[in-house]
Amino acid sequence: MGKNTTWIVGGAAAVILALWLLPWWLFLIVVIGVPVAGYLMLDPSQRRKLRNRRNRQIGQ
């Protein structure tokens, strides 16, 4: 199993577990809040690199 596949399977398992254990509104806050908090913790140069990488992938 590749590294990306391992991350995907682990993420899917975490989402299913959280959906089962948490109320729906708390689950929604976690699913939206964690990526937003991670993005906001980046400094401006890291955000620029991420934005440039994302734009490059769209224009393939």
Coordinates of C-alpha atoms in Angstrom, one line a residue:
M1 CA 0.0 0.0 0.0
G2 CA 1.4 3.4 -1.0
K3 CA 1.9 6.3 1.3
N4 CA -1.0 8.3 -0.1
T5 CA -3.3 5.3 0.1
T6 CA -2.4 4.9 3.8
W7 CA -3.3 8.6 4.4
I8 CA -6.6 8.3 2.6
V9 CA -7.6 5.1 4.5
G10 CA -6.6 6.7 7.8
G11 CA -8.5 9.9 7.1
A12 CA -11.6 8.0 6.0
A13 CA -11.4 5.9 9.2
A14 CA -11.1 9.1 11.3
V15 CA -14.0 10.7 9.6
I16 CA -16.3 7.7 10.1
L17 CA -15.3 7.4 13.7
A18 CA -15.8 11.1 14.4
L19 CA -19.2 11.0 12.6
W20 CA -20.2 8.1 14.8
L21 CA -19.0 9.6 18.1
L22 CA -19.8 13.3 17.7
P23 CA -23.1 15.1 17.2
W24 CA -23.5 16.3 13.6
W25 CA -23.0 20.0 14.3
L26 CA -19.8 19.3 16.2
F27 CA -18.6 17.0 13.4
L28 CA -19.3 19.8 10.9
I29 CA -17.3 22.3 12.9
V30 CA -14.3 19.9 13.2
V31 CA -14.4 19.0 9.5
I32 CA -14.4 22.7 8.4
G33 CA -12.4 24.1 11.4
V34 CA -9.3 21.9 11.3
P35 CA -8.2 22.6 7.7
V36 CA -9.0 26.3 8.1
A37 CA -7.0 26.5 11.4
G38 CA -4.1 24.7 9.6
Y39 CA -4.2 27.1 6.7
L40 CA -4.3 30.2 9.1
M41 CA -1.3 28.9 11.0
L42 CA 0.9 29.1 7.8
D43 CA 3.0 32.2 7.4
P44 CA 2.5 34.3 4.3
S45 CA 5.3 32.7 2.3
Q46 CA 4.0 29.2 2.9
R47 CA 0.5 30.3 1.9
R48 CA 1.9 31.8 -1.3
K49 CA 3.6 28.5 -2.1
L50 CA 0.4 26.6 -1.5
R51 CA -1.6 29.0 -3.6
N52 CA 0.9 28.8 -6.5
R53 CA 1.0 25.0 -6.3
R54 CA -2.8 24.8 -6.4
N55 CA -3.0 27.2 -9.4
R56 CA -0.4 25.1 -11.3
Q57 CA -2.4 22.0 -10.9
I58 CA -5.6 23.6 -12.2
G59 CA -3.9 24.7 -15.4
Q60 CA -2.6 21.2 -16.4

